CSV table of C-alpha atoms in Angstrom, one decimal:
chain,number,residue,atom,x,y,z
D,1280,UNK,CA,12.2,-17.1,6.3
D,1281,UNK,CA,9.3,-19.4,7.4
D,1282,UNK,CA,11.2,-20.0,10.9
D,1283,UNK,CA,11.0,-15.8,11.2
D,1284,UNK,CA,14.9,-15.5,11.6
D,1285,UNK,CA,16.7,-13.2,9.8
D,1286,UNK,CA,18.4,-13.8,6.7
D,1287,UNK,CA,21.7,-13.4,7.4
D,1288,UNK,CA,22.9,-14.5,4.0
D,1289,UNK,CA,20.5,-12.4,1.7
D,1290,UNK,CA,23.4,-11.8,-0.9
D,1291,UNK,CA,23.4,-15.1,-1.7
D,1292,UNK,CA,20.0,-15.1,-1.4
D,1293,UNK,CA,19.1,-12.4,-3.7
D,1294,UNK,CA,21.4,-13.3,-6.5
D,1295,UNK,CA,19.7,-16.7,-6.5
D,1296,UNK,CA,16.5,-15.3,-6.9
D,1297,UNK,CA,17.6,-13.1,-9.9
D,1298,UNK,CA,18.3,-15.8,-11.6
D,1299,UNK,CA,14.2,-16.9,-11.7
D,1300,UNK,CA,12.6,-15.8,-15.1
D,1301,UNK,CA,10.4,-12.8,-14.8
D,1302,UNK,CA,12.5,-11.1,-12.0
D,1303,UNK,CA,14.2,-8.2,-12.5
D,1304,UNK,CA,15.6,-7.1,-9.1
D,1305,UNK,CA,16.0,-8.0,-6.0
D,1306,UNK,CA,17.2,-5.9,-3.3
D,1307,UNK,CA,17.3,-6.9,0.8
D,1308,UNK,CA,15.5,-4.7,3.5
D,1309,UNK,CA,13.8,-4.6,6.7
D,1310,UNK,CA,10.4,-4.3,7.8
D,1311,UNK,CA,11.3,-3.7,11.8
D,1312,UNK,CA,9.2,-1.7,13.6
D,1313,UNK,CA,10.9,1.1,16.0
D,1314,UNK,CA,9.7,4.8,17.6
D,1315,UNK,CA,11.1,7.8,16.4
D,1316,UNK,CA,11.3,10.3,18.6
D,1317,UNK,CA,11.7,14.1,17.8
D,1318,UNK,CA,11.0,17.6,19.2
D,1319,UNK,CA,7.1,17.1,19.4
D,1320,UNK,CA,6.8,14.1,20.5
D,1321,UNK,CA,7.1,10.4,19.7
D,1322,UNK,CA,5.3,8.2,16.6
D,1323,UNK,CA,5.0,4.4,15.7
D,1324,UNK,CA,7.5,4.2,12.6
D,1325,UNK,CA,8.5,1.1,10.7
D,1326,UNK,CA,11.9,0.8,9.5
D,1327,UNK,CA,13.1,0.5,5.9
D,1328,UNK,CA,16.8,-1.1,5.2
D,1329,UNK,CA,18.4,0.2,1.8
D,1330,UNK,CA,21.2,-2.1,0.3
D,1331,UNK,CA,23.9,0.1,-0.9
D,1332,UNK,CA,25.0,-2.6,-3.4
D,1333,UNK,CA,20.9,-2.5,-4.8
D,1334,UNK,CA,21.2,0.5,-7.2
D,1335,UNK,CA,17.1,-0.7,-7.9
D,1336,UNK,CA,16.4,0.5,-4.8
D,1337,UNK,CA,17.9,2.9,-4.4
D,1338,UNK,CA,16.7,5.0,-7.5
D,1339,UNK,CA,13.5,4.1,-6.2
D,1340,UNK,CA,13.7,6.0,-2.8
D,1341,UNK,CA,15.5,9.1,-5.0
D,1342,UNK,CA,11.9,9.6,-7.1
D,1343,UNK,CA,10.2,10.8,-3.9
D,1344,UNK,CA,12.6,12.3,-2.2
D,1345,UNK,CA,11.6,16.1,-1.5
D,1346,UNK,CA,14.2,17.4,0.4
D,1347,UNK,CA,17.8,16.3,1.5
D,1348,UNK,CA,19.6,13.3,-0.4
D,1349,UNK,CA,19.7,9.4,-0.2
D,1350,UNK,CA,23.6,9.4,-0.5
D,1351,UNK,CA,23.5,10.6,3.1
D,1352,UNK,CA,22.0,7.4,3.6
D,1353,UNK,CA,24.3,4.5,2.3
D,1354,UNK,CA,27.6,6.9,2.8
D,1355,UNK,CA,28.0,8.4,6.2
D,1356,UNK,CA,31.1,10.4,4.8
D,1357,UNK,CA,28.3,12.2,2.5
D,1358,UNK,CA,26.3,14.1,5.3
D,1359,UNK,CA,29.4,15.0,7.0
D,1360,UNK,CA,28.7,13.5,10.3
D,1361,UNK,CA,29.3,10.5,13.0
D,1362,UNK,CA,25.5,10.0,13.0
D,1363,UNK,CA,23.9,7.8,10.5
D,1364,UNK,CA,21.5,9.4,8.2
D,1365,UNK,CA,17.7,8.9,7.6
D,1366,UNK,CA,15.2,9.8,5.4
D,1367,UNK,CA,12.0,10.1,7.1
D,1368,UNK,CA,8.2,10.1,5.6
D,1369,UNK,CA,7.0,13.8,5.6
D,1370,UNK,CA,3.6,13.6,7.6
D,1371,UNK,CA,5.6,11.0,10.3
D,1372,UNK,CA,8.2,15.0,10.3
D,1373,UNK,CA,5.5,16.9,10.6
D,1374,UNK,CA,4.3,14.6,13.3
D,1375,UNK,CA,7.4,14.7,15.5
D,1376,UNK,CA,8.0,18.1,14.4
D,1377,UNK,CA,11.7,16.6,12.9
D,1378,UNK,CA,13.5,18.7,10.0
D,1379,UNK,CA,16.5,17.8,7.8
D,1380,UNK,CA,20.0,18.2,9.6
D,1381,UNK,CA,18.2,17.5,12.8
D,1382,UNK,CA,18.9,15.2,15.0
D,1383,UNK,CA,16.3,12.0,16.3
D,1384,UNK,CA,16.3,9.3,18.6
D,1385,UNK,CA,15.1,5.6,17.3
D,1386,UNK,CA,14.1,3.5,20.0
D,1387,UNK,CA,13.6,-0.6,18.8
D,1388,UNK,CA,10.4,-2.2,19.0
D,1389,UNK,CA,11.5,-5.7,18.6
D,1390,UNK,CA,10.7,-7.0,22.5
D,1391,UNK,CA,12.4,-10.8,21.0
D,1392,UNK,CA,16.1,-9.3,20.9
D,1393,UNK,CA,16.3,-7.2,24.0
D,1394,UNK,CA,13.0,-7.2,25.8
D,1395,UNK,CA,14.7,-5.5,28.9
D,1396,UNK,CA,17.2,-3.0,27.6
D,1397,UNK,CA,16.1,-2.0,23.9
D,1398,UNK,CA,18.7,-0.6,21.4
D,1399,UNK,CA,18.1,3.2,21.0
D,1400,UNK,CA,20.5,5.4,18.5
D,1401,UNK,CA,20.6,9.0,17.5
D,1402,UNK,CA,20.1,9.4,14.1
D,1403,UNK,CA,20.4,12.6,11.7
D,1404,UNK,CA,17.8,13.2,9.5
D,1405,UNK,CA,19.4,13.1,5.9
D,1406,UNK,CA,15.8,14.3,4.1
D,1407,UNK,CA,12.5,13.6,4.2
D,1408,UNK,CA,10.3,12.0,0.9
D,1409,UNK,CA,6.7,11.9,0.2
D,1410,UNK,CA,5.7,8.3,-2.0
D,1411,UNK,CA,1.9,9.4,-2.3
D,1412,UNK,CA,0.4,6.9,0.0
D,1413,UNK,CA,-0.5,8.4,3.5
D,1414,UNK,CA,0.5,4.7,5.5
D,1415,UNK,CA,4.1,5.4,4.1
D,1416,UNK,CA,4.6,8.8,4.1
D,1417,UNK,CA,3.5,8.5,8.0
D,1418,UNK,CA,5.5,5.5,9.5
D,1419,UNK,CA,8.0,4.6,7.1
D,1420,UNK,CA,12.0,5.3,8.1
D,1421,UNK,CA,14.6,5.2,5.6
D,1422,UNK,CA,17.9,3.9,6.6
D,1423,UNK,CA,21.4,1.9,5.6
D,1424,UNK,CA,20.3,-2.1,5.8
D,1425,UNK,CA,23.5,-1.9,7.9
D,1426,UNK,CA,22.1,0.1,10.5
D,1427,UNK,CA,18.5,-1.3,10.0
D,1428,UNK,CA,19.8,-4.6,10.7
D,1429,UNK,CA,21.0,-3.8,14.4
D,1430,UNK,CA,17.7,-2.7,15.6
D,1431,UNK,CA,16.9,-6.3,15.4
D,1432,UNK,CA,19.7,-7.8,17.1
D,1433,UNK,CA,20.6,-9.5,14.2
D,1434,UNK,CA,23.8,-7.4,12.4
D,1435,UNK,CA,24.6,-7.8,8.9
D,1436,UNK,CA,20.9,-9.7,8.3
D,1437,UNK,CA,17.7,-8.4,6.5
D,1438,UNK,CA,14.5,-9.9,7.1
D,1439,UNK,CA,12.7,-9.9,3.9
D,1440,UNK,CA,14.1,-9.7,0.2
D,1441,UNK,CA,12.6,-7.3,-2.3
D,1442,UNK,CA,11.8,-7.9,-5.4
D,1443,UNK,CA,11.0,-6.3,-8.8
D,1444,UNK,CA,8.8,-8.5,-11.8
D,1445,UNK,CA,8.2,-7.8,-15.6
D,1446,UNK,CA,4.9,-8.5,-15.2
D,1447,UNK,CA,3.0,-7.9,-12.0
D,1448,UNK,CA,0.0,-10.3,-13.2
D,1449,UNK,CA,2.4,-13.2,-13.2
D,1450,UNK,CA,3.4,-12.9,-9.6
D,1451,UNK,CA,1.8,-16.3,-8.2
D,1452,UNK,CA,3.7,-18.3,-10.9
D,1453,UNK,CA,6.9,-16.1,-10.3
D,1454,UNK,CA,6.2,-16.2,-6.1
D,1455,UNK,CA,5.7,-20.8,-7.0
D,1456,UNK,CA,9.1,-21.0,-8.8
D,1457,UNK,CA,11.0,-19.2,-6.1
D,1458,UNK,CA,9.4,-21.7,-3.8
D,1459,UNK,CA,10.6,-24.4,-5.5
D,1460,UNK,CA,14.2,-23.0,-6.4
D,1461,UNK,CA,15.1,-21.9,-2.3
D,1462,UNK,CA,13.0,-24.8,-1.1
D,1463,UNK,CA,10.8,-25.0,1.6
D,1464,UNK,CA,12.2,-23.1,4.7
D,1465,UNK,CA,11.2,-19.6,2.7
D,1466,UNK,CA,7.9,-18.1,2.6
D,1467,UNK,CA,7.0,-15.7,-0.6
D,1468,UNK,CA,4.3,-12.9,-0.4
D,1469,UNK,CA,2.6,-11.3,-3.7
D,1470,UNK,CA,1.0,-8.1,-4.0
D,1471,UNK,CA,-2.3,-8.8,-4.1
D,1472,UNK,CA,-2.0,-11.2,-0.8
D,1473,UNK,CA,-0.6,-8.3,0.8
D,1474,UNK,CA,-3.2,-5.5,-0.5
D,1475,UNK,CA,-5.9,-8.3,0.0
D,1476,UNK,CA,-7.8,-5.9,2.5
D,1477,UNK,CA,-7.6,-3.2,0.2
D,1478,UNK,CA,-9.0,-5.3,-2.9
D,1479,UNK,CA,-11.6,-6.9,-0.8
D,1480,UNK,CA,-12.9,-3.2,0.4
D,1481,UNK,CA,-12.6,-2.1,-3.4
D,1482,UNK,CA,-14.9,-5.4,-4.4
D,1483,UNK,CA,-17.4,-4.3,-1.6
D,1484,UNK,CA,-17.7,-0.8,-2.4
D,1485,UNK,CA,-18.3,-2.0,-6.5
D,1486,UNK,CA,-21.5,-4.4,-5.1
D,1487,UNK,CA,-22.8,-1.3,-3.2
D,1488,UNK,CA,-22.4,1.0,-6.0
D,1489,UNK,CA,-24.4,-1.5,-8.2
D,1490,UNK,CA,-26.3,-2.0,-5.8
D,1491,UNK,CA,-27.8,1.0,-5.2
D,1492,UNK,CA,-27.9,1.8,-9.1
D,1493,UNK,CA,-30.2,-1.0,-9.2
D,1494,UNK,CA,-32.1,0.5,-6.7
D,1495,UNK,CA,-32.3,3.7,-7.9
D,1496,UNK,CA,-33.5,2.7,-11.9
D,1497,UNK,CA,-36.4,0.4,-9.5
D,1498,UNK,CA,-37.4,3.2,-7.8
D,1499,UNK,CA,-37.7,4.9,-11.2
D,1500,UNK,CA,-39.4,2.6,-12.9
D,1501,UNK,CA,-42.2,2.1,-10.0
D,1502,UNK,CA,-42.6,6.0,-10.0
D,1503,UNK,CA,-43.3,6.3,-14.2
D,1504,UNK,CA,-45.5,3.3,-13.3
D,1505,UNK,CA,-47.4,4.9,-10.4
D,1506,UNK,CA,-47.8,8.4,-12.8
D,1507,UNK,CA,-49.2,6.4,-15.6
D,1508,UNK,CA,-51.7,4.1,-13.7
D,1509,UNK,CA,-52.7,7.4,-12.0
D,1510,UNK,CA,-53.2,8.9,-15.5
D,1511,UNK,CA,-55.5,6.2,-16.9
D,1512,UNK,CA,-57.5,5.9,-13.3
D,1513,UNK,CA,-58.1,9.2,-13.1
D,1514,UNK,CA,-59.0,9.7,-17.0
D,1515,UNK,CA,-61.5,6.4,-17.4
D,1516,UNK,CA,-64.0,8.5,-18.0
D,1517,UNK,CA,-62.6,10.5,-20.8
D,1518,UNK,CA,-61.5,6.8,-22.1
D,1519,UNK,CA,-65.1,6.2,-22.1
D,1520,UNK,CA,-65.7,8.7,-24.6
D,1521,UNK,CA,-63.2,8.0,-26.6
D,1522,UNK,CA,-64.3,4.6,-26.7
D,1523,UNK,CA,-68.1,5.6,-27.7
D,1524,UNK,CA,-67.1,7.8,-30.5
D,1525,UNK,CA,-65.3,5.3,-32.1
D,1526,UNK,CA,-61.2,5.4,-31.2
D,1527,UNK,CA,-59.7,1.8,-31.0
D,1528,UNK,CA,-57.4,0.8,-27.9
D,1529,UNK,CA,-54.3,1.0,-29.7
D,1530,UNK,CA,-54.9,4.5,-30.4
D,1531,UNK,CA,-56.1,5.3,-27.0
D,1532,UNK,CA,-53.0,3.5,-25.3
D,1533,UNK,CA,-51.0,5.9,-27.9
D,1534,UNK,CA,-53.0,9.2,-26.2
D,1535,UNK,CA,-51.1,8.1,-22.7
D,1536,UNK,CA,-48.4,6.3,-23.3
């Protein structure tokens, strides 16, 4: 939302966004930030609502999941316990020293809903997944949006929607018509506006590259340059003779070149 509240009607939300062309899913979550605490220590972590009802999502979550399950996740019966369940990024485990069937402490980070007393809850840790990308696998949380949502102090909410295109290239004019169809008091965010750091360090690191391949063929050429004007300065005198006894330029030029 563009006011920064929660959406506390993101079913409604969602399914009205499915209905844009060029979607293909849209699922609500969280972006919250929270600290997990485990045996070693405590880490920064950023916390992930799943939507049970988003079967998108979750099959996205179950492709890097190394160990443990995300059922434990959206159905407390599944793990067995009280606790709520939680998958956990592997380096943020190895980083708090947490293992599956163990039991964590997540302390909110949001100051805005209870800047005095925040809202801690043990958690169990239902598995742990590794996406490939060292910024998740080392702060992102895992968690039922139901769950995720009372961290915030806004229950039964999410604070961003998800979403899934046909065609990542047409994500401004996609991002423009969702604009248009929810109106004004929502705010829309592509990839490439949110990678934009990454991209802009990719386009510096292709000028240097040229760069200094430019640099290295001048360098080059002013050394073969050098070798031959040293050549011809050094051998005037043999040019001489060549000269006197009759050879022409172009077959002297030939001789050095």
């Amino acid at each position: 939302r563009a006011d920064g509240r929660p959406i506390s009607d993101y079913r409604s939300v969602s399914a009205k966004i499915k209905t844009v062309p060029g979607v293909t899913s849209a699922a609500a979550t969280t972006y919250d930030g929270a600290l997990l605490v485990g045996s070693k220590g405590a880490a920064y972590a950023v916390l992930r609502g799943l939507d049970k009802d988003s079967q998108a999502a979750l099959n996205e979550v179950k492709d890097s999941v190394t160990e443990g399950s995300v059922a434990a996740i959206v159905d407390r019966k599944s793990n067995g316990q009280d606790l709520p369940g939680v998958l956990i990024g592997s380096e943020l485990a190895s980083r708090t020293g947490l293992r599956v069937g163990e039991i964590a402490e997540i302390i909110s980070a949001d100051t805005n809903s209870a800047p005095v007393n925040p809202v801690k809850r043990n958690v169990r840790v239902a598995g742990l997944f590794r996406s490939g990308l060292f910024e998740y696998d080392s702060t992102w949380i895992y968690l039922s949006l139901d769950i995720a949502s009372e961290f915030s102090g806004a229950p039964q909410s999410a604070s961003v929607i998800s979403l899934q295109l046909d065609d990542i290239y047409n994500a401004k004019r996609i991002a423009a018509d969702i604009r248009a169809s929810l109106g004004g008091s929502y705010l829309t965010l592509d990839w490439e506006e949110a990678n934009r750091p990454l991209f802009n360090a990719l386009a510096l690191e292709r000028r240097m590259g040229l760069f200094i391949i430019a640099l290295i063929i001048l360098i080059a050429t002013l050394n073969i340059t050098t070798t031959l004007i040293l050549v011809v300065v050094e051998r005037r005198r043999d040019i001489g003779i060549l000269g006197a006894i009759g050879a022409d330029s172009k077959s002297i030029r030939a001789i050095f070149m």
